[in-house]
Amino acid sequence: MSERILLETGKSNLLETLAYLASMKVQERYIVGGTTEEYIVPDDLIEDLKSEYDFFQFKDKEKRIEWLKNEIGESCYKEIEELLVLIGSNESFLEKYTNQNLSELIQKDSVWCQIRSKANKAISSANFDLEVWERVNA
C-alpha cells in the first residue's frame, strides 16, 4: 500500500473516531443502548484516537504530521492535541463506569462532556459535517 493511501486512510479513521467521540446520538445508541451485535466501548474509542494520532507521529515518518496539519488544518490539529492532553490528565475516569451506568457517563461525566466538546470543535474546524455523518451512523 502506498504512503499516500496510508495517510488518507489514517486521516479518515482519525476524523471518524472524532465523530464517534463528538456525537451524543451515536453514543446514546451504541454505548448506552448497544446490543450484543452493535455496541461501542468508551475505552476503545479513547484507544482508537490515541492509536490513530500515533500513526502520524512515527519518528521515521516526520512528514506525516505536517501532511495531517495541512489536510485537517492547524486549529483541528490543536484541538486534537488538547483533547489528548485532557484524556492523559484523566486516565482513570472511565474506571468507575460499568454497563449499568453508562448513561451517567455519556450525559453527566464532566470529563466525557469535555471530550465530546473538544471532539466537536476539532471536526468542526476540519469542516467535517457531523449531522450528515450521524444520518448514516446514528
Coordinates of N, CA, C and O in Angstrom, one line a residue:
M1 N 0.8 -1.2 0.0 CA 0.0 0.0 0.0 C 0.9 1.2 0.0 O 1.9 1.3 0.7
S2 N 0.5 2.2 -0.8 CA 1.4 3.4 -0.9 C 1.2 4.3 0.4 O 0.2 4.2 1.1
E3 N 2.2 5.1 0.6 CA 2.2 6.1 1.7 C 1.0 7.0 1.6 O 0.3 7.3 2.6
R4 N 0.6 7.4 0.4 CA -0.5 8.3 0.2 C -1.8 7.7 0.7 O -2.6 8.3 1.4
I5 N -2.0 6.4 0.3 CA -3.2 5.7 0.7 C -3.2 5.5 2.2 O -4.3 5.7 2.9
L6 N -2.1 5.2 2.8 CA -2.0 5.1 4.3 C -2.4 6.4 5.0 O -3.1 6.4 6.0
L7 N -1.9 7.5 4.5 CA -2.1 8.8 5.0 C -3.6 9.1 4.9 O -4.2 9.6 5.9
E8 N -4.2 8.9 3.8 CA -5.6 9.2 3.6 C -6.5 8.4 4.5 O -7.5 8.8 5.1
T9 N -6.1 7.1 4.6 CA -6.9 6.2 5.5 C -6.7 6.6 6.9 O -7.7 6.6 7.7
G10 N -5.5 6.9 7.3 CA -5.3 7.4 8.7 C -6.1 8.6 9.0 O -6.7 8.7 10.1
K11 N -6.1 9.6 8.1 CA -6.9 10.8 8.3 C -8.4 10.5 8.4 O -9.1 11.0 9.3
S12 N -8.9 9.7 7.6 CA -10.3 9.3 7.6 C -10.7 8.6 8.9 O -11.7 8.9 9.5
N13 N -9.8 7.7 9.3 CA -10.0 6.9 10.6 C -10.0 7.9 11.8 O -10.8 7.8 12.7
L14 N -9.1 8.8 11.8 CA -9.0 9.8 12.9 C -10.2 10.7 12.9 O -10.8 10.9 14.0
L15 N -10.7 11.2 11.8 CA -11.9 12.0 11.8 C -13.1 11.2 12.2 O -14.0 11.7 12.9
E16 N -13.2 10.0 11.8 CA -14.4 9.2 12.1 C -14.4 8.9 13.6 O -15.4 8.9 14.3
T17 N -13.2 8.6 14.2 CA -13.2 8.4 15.7 C -13.6 9.7 16.4 O -14.3 9.6 17.4
L18 N -13.1 10.8 15.9 CA -13.5 12.1 16.5 C -15.0 12.3 16.4 O -15.7 12.8 17.3
A19 N -15.6 11.8 15.3 CA -17.1 11.9 15.1 C -17.8 11.1 16.2 O -18.8 11.5 16.8
Y20 N -17.3 9.9 16.4 CA -17.9 9.0 17.4 C -17.8 9.7 18.8 O -18.7 9.6 19.6
L21 N -16.7 10.3 19.0 CA -16.5 11.0 20.3 C -17.3 12.2 20.4 O -17.7 12.7 21.5
A22 N -17.7 12.8 19.3 CA -18.4 14.1 19.3 C -19.9 13.9 19.3 O -20.7 14.8 19.7
S23 N -20.4 12.8 18.9 CA -21.8 12.6 18.6 C -22.6 12.0 19.9 O -22.4 10.8 20.2
M24 N -23.4 12.8 20.4 CA -24.3 12.3 21.5 C -25.2 11.3 21.0 O -25.5 10.3 21.7
K25 N -25.7 11.4 19.8 CA -26.7 10.5 19.2 C -26.1 9.1 19.1 O -26.7 8.1 19.5
V26 N -24.9 9.0 18.5 CA -24.2 7.7 18.4 C -23.9 7.1 19.7 O -24.0 5.9 19.9
Q27 N -23.4 8.0 20.7 CA -23.1 7.5 22.0 C -24.3 6.9 22.7 O -24.3 5.9 23.3
E28 N -25.4 7.6 22.6 CA -26.7 7.1 23.2 C -27.1 5.8 22.5 O -27.5 4.8 23.2
R29 N -26.9 5.7 21.2 CA -27.4 4.4 20.5 C -26.4 3.3 20.8 O -26.9 2.2 21.0
Y30 N -25.1 3.5 20.7 CA -24.2 2.4 20.7 C -23.4 2.2 22.0 O -22.9 1.1 22.3
I31 N -23.3 3.2 22.8 CA -22.7 3.0 24.2 C -23.7 2.7 25.2 O -23.7 1.7 25.9
V32 N -24.8 3.5 25.3 CA -25.8 3.3 26.3 C -26.8 2.2 25.8 O -27.1 1.3 26.6
G33 N -27.2 2.3 24.6 CA -28.2 1.3 24.1 C -27.7 0.2 23.2 O -28.5 -0.4 22.4
G34 N -26.4 0.0 23.3 CA -25.8 -1.0 22.4 C -26.4 -2.4 22.6 O -26.9 -2.7 23.7
T35 N -26.3 -3.2 21.6 CA -26.8 -4.6 21.7 C -25.5 -5.5 21.6 O -24.4 -5.0 21.4
T36 N -25.7 -6.8 21.7 CA -24.5 -7.7 21.7 C -23.9 -7.7 20.3 O -22.8 -8.0 20.1
E37 N -24.7 -7.3 19.3 CA -24.2 -7.2 17.9 C -23.6 -5.9 17.6 O -22.7 -5.8 16.8
E38 N -24.2 -4.8 18.1 CA -23.8 -3.4 17.8 C -23.6 -2.6 19.0 O -24.6 -2.3 19.7
Y39 N -22.3 -2.4 19.4 CA -22.1 -1.6 20.6 C -20.7 -0.9 20.4 O -19.9 -1.3 19.6
I40 N -20.5 0.1 21.3 CA -19.2 0.8 21.3 C -18.8 0.8 22.8 O -19.6 1.1 23.7
V41 N -17.5 0.6 23.0 CA -16.9 0.6 24.3 C -16.2 1.9 24.5 O -15.3 2.2 23.6
P42 N -16.5 2.8 25.4 CA -15.8 4.1 25.6 C -14.3 4.0 25.6 O -13.6 4.7 24.9
D43 N -13.8 3.0 26.3 CA -12.3 2.8 26.4 C -11.7 2.6 25.0 O -10.6 3.1 24.7
D44 N -12.4 1.8 24.1 CA -12.0 1.5 22.8 C -11.9 2.8 21.9 O -11.0 3.0 21.2
L45 N -12.9 3.7 22.1 CA -12.8 5.0 21.4 C -11.6 5.8 21.7 O -10.9 6.3 20.9
I46 N -11.3 5.8 23.0 CA -10.1 6.6 23.5 C -8.8 5.9 22.9 O -8.0 6.6 22.4
E47 N -8.8 4.6 23.0 CA -7.6 3.9 22.5 C -7.4 4.1 21.0 O -6.3 4.3 20.4
D48 N -8.6 4.1 20.3 CA -8.5 4.3 18.8 C -8.0 5.7 18.5 O -7.2 5.8 17.6
L49 N -8.5 6.7 19.2 CA -8.0 8.0 19.0 C -6.5 8.1 19.2 O -5.7 8.7 18.4
K50 N -6.0 7.5 20.3 CA -4.5 7.6 20.6 C -3.8 6.8 19.5 O -2.7 7.4 19.0
S51 N -4.2 5.7 19.0 CA -3.5 4.9 18.0 C -3.5 5.6 16.7 O -2.5 5.7 16.0
E52 N -4.6 6.2 16.3 CA -4.7 6.9 15.0 C -3.8 8.2 15.0 O -3.2 8.5 14.0
Y53 N -3.8 8.8 16.2 CA -2.9 10.0 16.3 C -1.4 9.5 16.2 O -0.6 10.2 15.5
D54 N -1.1 8.4 16.9 CA 0.3 7.9 16.9 C 0.8 7.5 15.6 O 2.0 7.7 15.3
F55 N -0.1 7.1 14.7 CA 0.3 6.8 13.3 C 1.0 7.9 12.6 O 2.0 7.7 11.9
F56 N 0.6 9.1 12.9 CA 1.2 10.3 12.3 C 2.4 10.8 13.0 O 3.1 11.7 12.5
Q57 N 2.7 10.2 14.2 CA 3.9 10.6 15.0 C 5.1 9.8 14.9 O 6.1 10.0 15.6
F58 N 5.1 8.7 14.0 CA 6.3 7.9 13.9 C 7.5 8.6 13.6 O 7.5 9.5 12.8
K59 N 8.6 8.3 14.3 CA 9.9 9.1 14.2 C 10.4 9.0 12.8 O 11.0 10.0 12.3
D60 N 10.3 7.9 12.1 CA 10.9 7.8 10.8 C 10.0 8.4 9.7 O 10.3 8.3 8.5
K61 N 8.9 8.9 10.1 CA 7.9 9.4 9.1 C 7.5 10.9 9.5 O 6.3 11.2 9.7
E62 N 8.5 11.7 9.7 CA 8.3 13.1 10.2 C 7.3 13.9 9.3 O 6.6 14.7 9.8
K63 N 7.3 13.6 8.1 CA 6.4 14.4 7.2 C 4.9 14.1 7.3 O 4.1 14.8 6.9
R64 N 4.6 13.0 8.0 CA 3.2 12.6 8.2 C 2.5 13.7 9.0 O 1.3 14.0 8.7
I65 N 3.1 14.2 10.0 CA 2.4 15.1 10.9 C 2.1 16.4 10.2 O 1.1 17.0 10.3
E66 N 3.1 16.9 9.4 CA 2.9 18.1 8.6 C 1.8 17.9 7.5 O 1.0 18.8 7.3
W67 N 1.8 16.7 6.9 CA 0.7 16.4 6.0 C -0.6 16.5 6.6 O -1.6 17.1 6.1
L68 N -0.8 15.9 7.8 CA -2.0 15.9 8.6 C -2.4 17.3 8.9 O -3.6 17.7 8.7
K69 N -1.5 18.1 9.4 CA -1.8 19.5 9.7 C -2.4 20.2 8.5 O -3.3 21.0 8.5
N70 N -1.7 20.0 7.3 CA -2.2 20.7 6.1 C -3.6 20.2 5.6 O -4.3 20.9 5.1
E71 N -3.8 18.9 5.9 CA -5.1 18.3 5.5 C -6.3 18.7 6.4 O -7.4 19.0 5.9
I72 N -6.1 18.7 7.7 CA -7.2 19.0 8.6 C -7.2 20.4 9.1 O -8.2 20.8 9.7
G73 N -6.1 21.1 9.0 CA -6.0 22.5 9.5 C -5.3 22.5 10.8 O -5.4 21.6 11.6
E74 N -4.6 23.6 11.0 CA -3.9 23.8 12.3 C -4.8 23.8 13.5 O -4.5 23.3 14.5
S75 N -6.0 24.5 13.4 CA -6.9 24.5 14.5 C -7.5 23.2 14.9 O -7.6 22.8 16.1
C76 N -7.8 22.3 13.9 CA -8.2 21.0 14.2 C -7.1 20.2 14.9 O -7.4 19.5 15.9
Y77 N -5.9 20.3 14.4 CA -4.8 19.6 14.9 C -4.6 20.0 16.4 O -4.4 19.2 17.3
K78 N -4.7 21.3 16.7 CA -4.5 21.9 18.0 C -5.6 21.3 18.9 O -5.3 20.9 20.1
E79 N -6.8 21.2 18.5 CA -7.9 20.7 19.3 C -7.7 19.2 19.6 O -7.9 18.7 20.7
I80 N -7.1 18.5 18.6 CA -6.8 17.0 18.9 C -5.7 16.9 19.9 O -5.8 16.1 20.9
E81 N -4.7 17.7 19.8 CA -3.6 17.7 20.8 C -4.2 18.0 22.2 O -3.9 17.4 23.2
E82 N -5.1 19.1 22.3 CA -5.7 19.4 23.6 C -6.6 18.3 24.1 O -6.6 18.0 25.3
L83 N -7.3 17.6 23.2 CA -8.1 16.5 23.6 C -7.3 15.4 24.2 O -7.6 14.8 25.2
L84 N -6.1 15.1 23.6 CA -5.3 14.0 24.1 C -4.6 14.4 25.4 O -4.5 13.5 26.3
V85 N -4.3 15.7 25.6 CA -3.9 16.1 26.9 C -4.9 15.9 28.0 O -4.7 15.5 29.1
L86 N -6.2 16.3 27.7 CA -7.3 16.1 28.6 C -7.5 14.7 28.9 O -7.6 14.3 30.1
I87 N -7.4 13.8 28.0 CA -7.5 12.4 28.2 C -6.4 11.9 29.1 O -6.6 11.1 30.1
G88 N -5.1 12.3 28.8 CA -4.0 11.9 29.5 C -4.0 12.4 31.0 O -3.5 11.7 31.9
S89 N -4.6 13.5 31.2 CA -4.7 14.1 32.5 C -5.8 13.4 33.4 O -5.9 13.6 34.6
N90 N -6.6 12.6 32.7 CA -7.8 11.9 33.4 C -7.8 10.5 33.0 O -8.9 9.9 32.8
E91 N -6.7 9.8 33.0 CA -6.6 8.4 32.5 C -7.6 7.4 33.2 O -8.0 6.5 32.5
S92 N -7.9 7.6 34.4 CA -8.7 6.6 35.1 C -10.2 6.9 35.3 O -10.9 6.2 35.9
F93 N -10.6 8.0 34.6 CA -12.0 8.5 34.9 C -13.1 7.4 34.4 O -14.2 7.4 34.9
L94 N -12.7 6.6 33.5 CA -13.7 5.6 33.0 C -13.9 4.4 33.9 O -14.8 3.6 33.8
E95 N -12.9 4.2 34.8 CA -12.9 3.0 35.7 C -14.2 2.9 36.6 O -14.6 1.8 36.9
K96 N -14.8 4.0 36.9 CA -16.0 4.0 37.8 C -17.3 3.6 37.0 O -18.3 3.5 37.6
Y97 N -17.2 3.4 35.7 CA -18.4 3.1 34.9 C -18.5 1.7 34.5 O -17.4 1.1 34.2
T98 N -19.7 1.1 34.6 CA -19.9 -0.3 34.1 C -21.1 -0.2 33.1 O -21.6 0.9 32.9
N99 N -21.5 -1.3 32.6 CA -22.6 -1.3 31.7 C -23.9 -0.8 32.3 O -24.8 -0.3 31.6
Q100 N -24.0 -0.8 33.6 CA -25.2 -0.4 34.3 C -25.3 1.1 34.4 O -26.4 1.6 34.6
N101 N -24.2 1.9 34.3 CA -24.3 3.3 34.5 C -23.6 4.1 33.3 O -23.2 5.2 33.6
L102 N -23.6 3.5 32.2 CA -23.0 4.2 31.0 C -23.8 5.5 30.6 O -23.2 6.4 30.1
S103 N -25.1 5.5 30.9 CA -25.8 6.8 30.6 C -25.3 7.9 31.4 O -25.3 9.1 31.0
E104 N -24.9 7.6 32.6 CA -24.4 8.7 33.5 C -23.1 9.2 32.9 O -22.8 10.4 32.9
L105 N -22.2 8.3 32.4 CA -21.0 8.7 31.7 C -21.3 9.7 30.6 O -20.8 10.8 30.5
I106 N -22.2 9.2 29.7 CA -22.5 10.0 28.4 C -23.2 11.3 28.7 O -22.8 12.3 28.1
Q107 N -24.0 11.3 29.7 CA -24.8 12.5 30.0 C -24.3 13.5 31.0 O -24.5 14.7 30.9
K108 N -23.5 12.9 32.0 CA -23.2 13.8 33.1 C -21.7 13.9 33.5 O -21.3 14.8 34.2
D109 N -20.9 12.9 33.0 CA -19.5 13.0 33.4 C -18.8 14.2 32.8 O -18.8 14.4 31.6
S110 N -18.2 15.0 33.7 CA -17.6 16.2 33.2 C -16.4 16.0 32.2 O -16.3 16.7 31.3
V111 N -15.6 15.0 32.5 CA -14.5 14.7 31.6 C -15.0 14.2 30.2 O -14.6 14.7 29.2
W112 N -16.0 13.3 30.2 CA -16.6 12.8 29.0 C -17.2 14.0 28.2 O -17.1 14.1 27.0
C113 N -17.9 14.9 28.9 CA -18.5 16.0 28.2 C -17.5 16.9 27.6 O -17.7 17.5 26.5
Q114 N -16.4 17.1 28.3 CA -15.3 17.9 27.8 C -14.7 17.2 26.5 O -14.3 17.9 25.5
I115 N -14.5 15.9 26.6 CA -14.0 15.2 25.4 C -14.9 15.3 24.3 O -14.5 15.6 23.1
R116 N -16.2 15.2 24.5 CA -17.2 15.4 23.4 C -17.1 16.8 22.8 O -17.1 17.0 21.6
S117 N -17.0 17.8 23.7 CA -16.9 19.2 23.2 C -15.7 19.4 22.4 O -15.7 20.0 21.3
K118 N -14.5 18.9 22.9 CA -13.3 19.1 22.1 C -13.3 18.4 20.8 O -12.9 18.9 19.8
A119 N -13.9 17.2 20.8 CA -14.0 16.4 19.5 C -14.9 17.2 18.5 O -14.6 17.2 17.4
N120 N -16.0 17.8 19.1 CA -16.9 18.6 18.2 C -16.1 19.8 17.6 O -16.2 20.1 16.4
K121 N -15.3 20.4 18.4 CA -14.6 21.6 17.9 C -13.6 21.1 16.9 O -13.4 21.8 15.9
A122 N -12.9 20.0 17.1 CA -11.9 19.5 16.2 C -12.5 19.2 14.8 O -12.1 19.7 13.8
I123 N -13.6 18.4 14.8 CA -14.2 18.1 13.5 C -14.9 19.3 12.8 O -14.8 19.4 11.6
S124 N -15.4 20.2 13.6 CA -16.0 21.4 13.0 C -14.9 22.2 12.3 O -15.1 22.7 11.2
S125 N -13.8 22.3 13.0 CA -12.7 23.1 12.4 C -12.1 22.4 11.1 O -11.4 23.1 10.3
A126 N -12.3 21.1 11.0 CA -11.9 20.4 9.8 C -13.0 20.4 8.7 O -12.8 19.6 7.7
N127 N -14.1 21.1 9.0 CA -15.2 21.1 8.0 C -15.8 19.7 7.8 O -16.3 19.4 6.8
F128 N -15.8 18.9 8.9 CA -16.5 17.6 8.9 C -17.9 17.9 9.3 O -18.2 18.4 10.4
D129 N -18.9 17.4 8.5 CA -20.3 17.7 8.8 C -20.8 16.5 9.7 O -21.2 15.4 9.1
L130 N -20.9 16.7 10.9 CA -21.3 15.7 11.9 C -22.8 15.3 11.7 O -23.1 14.1 11.8
E131 N -23.6 16.3 11.3 CA -25.1 16.0 11.1 C -25.2 15.0 9.9 O -26.0 14.0 10.0
V132 N -24.5 15.2 8.9 CA -24.6 14.3 7.7 C -24.0 12.9 8.1 O -24.6 11.9 7.8
W133 N -22.9 12.9 8.8 CA -22.3 11.6 9.3 C -23.3 10.9 10.2 O -23.5 9.7 10.1
E134 N -24.0 11.6 11.1 CA -24.9 11.0 12.0 C -26.1 10.3 11.3 O -26.6 9.3 11.8
R135 N -26.5 10.9 10.2 CA -27.7 10.4 9.5 C -27.3 8.9 9.0 O -28.2 8.1 8.9
V136 N -26.1 8.7 8.7 CA -25.7 7.4 8.3 C -25.3 6.5 9.4 O -25.6 5.3 9.4
N137 N -24.7 7.0 10.5 CA -24.2 6.2 11.6 C -24.9 6.2 12.9 O -24.6 5.4 13.8
A138 N -26.0 7.0 13.0 CA -26.7 7.0 14.3 C -28.0 6.3 14.2 O -28.9 6.3 13.9

